[in-house]
């Protein structure tokens, strides 16, 4: 995971977070808004897991 600027084919630069696959391959690029949304969703899932009774 690293901070990165994505340059689209239209030349527009977008700052965000790259989740890496290996050292040199971007698996997914997230804008700050997308990263926050993903983090919130992951946090909610962890709370659900913690609240569920163990079997």
Coordinates of N, CA, C and O in Angstrom, one line a residue:
X1 N 0.9 -1.2 0.0 CA 0.0 0.0 0.0 C 0.9 1.2 0.0 O 1.9 1.3 0.8
X2 N 0.6 2.2 -0.9 CA 1.4 3.4 -0.9 C 0.6 4.5 -1.5 O -0.3 4.3 -2.3
X3 N 1.1 5.7 -1.2 CA 0.5 6.9 -1.8 C 1.0 7.0 -3.2 O 2.2 6.7 -3.5
X4 N 0.1 7.4 -4.1 CA 0.5 7.4 -5.5 C -0.4 8.4 -6.3 O -1.5 8.6 -5.9
X5 N 0.1 8.9 -7.4 CA -0.7 9.7 -8.3 C -0.9 8.9 -9.6 O 0.0 8.4 -10.2
X6 N -2.2 8.8 -9.9 CA -2.6 8.0 -11.1 C -2.8 9.0 -12.2 O -3.4 10.0 -12.1
X7 N -2.1 8.7 -13.3 CA -2.3 9.6 -14.5 C -3.1 8.8 -15.5 O -2.7 7.8 -16.1
X8 N -4.3 9.4 -15.8 CA -5.2 8.7 -16.7 C -4.8 9.0 -18.2 O -3.9 9.8 -18.5
X9 N -5.5 8.3 -19.1 CA -5.1 8.4 -20.5 C -5.5 9.8 -21.0 O -4.9 10.2 -22.0
X10 N -6.3 10.5 -20.3 CA -6.6 11.9 -20.7 C -5.6 12.9 -20.1 O -5.8 14.1 -20.3
X11 N -4.6 12.4 -19.4 CA -3.6 13.3 -18.8 C -3.9 13.8 -17.5 O -3.1 14.5 -16.9
X12 N -5.1 13.6 -17.0 CA -5.5 14.0 -15.7 C -4.8 13.2 -14.6 O -4.8 12.0 -14.6
X13 N -4.3 13.9 -13.5 CA -3.7 13.3 -12.4 C -4.6 13.2 -11.2 O -5.3 14.2 -10.9
X14 N -4.7 12.1 -10.6 CA -5.5 11.9 -9.4 C -4.7 11.3 -8.3 O -4.0 10.3 -8.5
X15 N -4.7 12.0 -7.2 CA -3.9 11.5 -6.0 C -4.8 10.4 -5.3 O -6.0 10.5 -5.2
X16 N -4.1 9.4 -4.7 CA -4.8 8.4 -4.0 C -3.9 7.3 -3.4 O -2.7 7.6 -3.2
X17 N -4.4 6.2 -3.3 CA -3.7 5.1 -2.6 C -3.7 3.9 -3.6 O -4.7 3.5 -4.1
X18 N -2.5 3.3 -3.8 CA -2.4 2.1 -4.6 C -2.2 0.9 -3.7 O -1.3 0.9 -2.9
X19 N -3.0 -0.1 -3.9 CA -2.8 -1.4 -3.3 C -2.0 -2.2 -4.3 O -2.4 -2.4 -5.4
X20 N -0.8 -2.7 -3.8 CA 0.1 -3.3 -4.7 C 0.0 -4.8 -4.8 O -0.3 -5.4 -3.8
X21 N 0.4 -5.3 -5.9 CA 0.5 -6.7 -6.2 C 2.0 -6.9 -6.5 O 2.4 -6.6 -7.6
X22 N 2.8 -7.4 -5.6 CA 4.2 -7.4 -5.8 C 4.8 -6.0 -5.6 O 4.2 -5.1 -5.1
X23 N 6.0 -5.8 -6.2 CA 6.7 -4.5 -6.0 C 6.3 -3.5 -7.0 O 6.3 -2.3 -6.7
X24 N 5.9 -3.9 -8.2 CA 5.8 -3.0 -9.3 C 4.4 -3.0 -10.0 O 4.2 -2.4 -11.0
X25 N 3.5 -3.7 -9.4 CA 2.2 -3.8 -10.1 C 1.1 -3.3 -9.2 O 0.9 -3.8 -8.1
X26 N 0.3 -2.4 -9.7 CA -0.9 -1.9 -8.9 C -2.0 -2.8 -9.1 O -2.5 -3.1 -10.2
X27 N -2.5 -3.4 -8.0 CA -3.7 -4.3 -8.0 C -5.0 -3.4 -8.1 O -5.9 -3.8 -8.8
X28 N -5.0 -2.4 -7.3 CA -6.2 -1.5 -7.3 C -5.7 -0.1 -6.9 O -4.8 0.1 -6.1
X29 N -6.4 0.9 -7.5 CA -6.1 2.3 -7.1 C -7.4 2.9 -6.5 O -8.4 2.7 -7.1
X30 N -7.2 3.5 -5.4 CA -8.4 4.1 -4.7 C -8.2 5.6 -4.5 O -7.1 6.1 -4.1
X31 N -9.2 6.4 -4.8 CA -9.2 7.8 -4.5 C -9.3 7.9 -3.0 O -9.8 7.0 -2.3
X32 N -9.0 9.1 -2.4 CA -9.2 9.2 -0.9 C -10.7 8.9 -0.5 O -10.9 8.2 0.5
X33 N -11.6 9.3 -1.3 CA -13.0 9.0 -0.9 C -13.3 7.5 -1.0 O -14.0 7.0 -0.1
X34 N -12.8 6.9 -2.0 CA -13.0 5.4 -2.1 C -12.3 4.7 -1.0 O -12.8 3.7 -0.4
X35 N -11.1 5.1 -0.6 CA -10.3 4.5 0.5 C -11.1 4.7 1.8 O -11.1 3.7 2.6
X36 N -11.6 5.8 2.1 CA -12.4 6.0 3.3 C -13.6 5.2 3.3 O -14.0 4.6 4.4
X37 N -14.3 5.0 2.2 CA -15.5 4.2 2.2 C -15.2 2.7 2.4 O -15.9 2.0 3.1
X38 N -14.1 2.3 1.8 CA -13.6 0.9 2.0 C -13.3 0.7 3.5 O -13.6 -0.3 4.1
X39 N -12.5 1.6 4.1 CA -12.1 1.5 5.5 C -13.4 1.5 6.4 O -13.4 0.6 7.3
X40 N -14.4 2.3 6.1 CA -15.6 2.3 6.9 C -16.3 0.9 6.8 O -16.8 0.4 7.8
X41 N -16.4 0.4 5.6 CA -17.0 -0.9 5.4 C -16.3 -2.0 6.1 O -16.9 -2.9 6.7
X42 N -15.0 -2.0 6.0 CA -14.2 -3.0 6.7 C -14.4 -2.9 8.2 O -14.5 -4.0 8.9
X43 N -14.4 -1.7 8.7 CA -14.6 -1.5 10.1 C -15.9 -2.1 10.6 O -16.0 -2.7 11.6
X44 N -17.0 -1.8 9.8 CA -18.3 -2.3 10.1 C -18.3 -3.8 10.1 O -18.9 -4.5 11.0
X45 N -17.7 -4.5 9.1 CA -17.6 -5.9 9.1 C -16.9 -6.5 10.3 O -17.3 -7.5 10.9
X46 N -15.8 -5.9 10.7 CA -15.1 -6.3 11.9 C -15.9 -6.2 13.1 O -16.0 -7.1 14.0
X47 N -16.7 -5.1 13.3 CA -17.6 -5.0 14.4 C -18.6 -6.1 14.4 O -19.0 -6.6 15.5
X48 N -19.2 -6.4 13.2 CA -20.1 -7.5 13.1 C -19.5 -8.9 13.6 O -20.1 -9.6 14.3
X49 N -18.3 -9.1 13.1 CA -17.6 -10.3 13.5 C -17.4 -10.4 15.0 O -17.6 -11.4 15.7
X50 N -16.9 -9.3 15.6 CA -16.7 -9.2 17.0 C -18.0 -9.4 17.8 O -17.9 -10.0 18.9
X51 N -19.1 -8.9 17.3 CA -20.4 -9.0 18.0 C -21.0 -10.4 17.9 O -21.9 -10.7 18.7
X52 N -20.7 -11.1 16.9 CA -21.3 -12.4 16.6 C -20.9 -13.4 17.7 O -19.7 -13.5 18.1
X53 N -21.8 -14.3 18.1 CA -21.4 -15.3 19.1 C -20.4 -16.3 18.4 O -20.6 -16.6 17.2
X54 N -19.5 -16.8 19.2 CA -18.5 -17.8 18.7 C -19.1 -19.1 18.7 O -19.9 -19.5 19.6
X55 N -18.8 -19.9 17.7 CA -19.3 -21.3 17.7 C -18.3 -22.3 18.1 O -17.2 -22.2 18.0

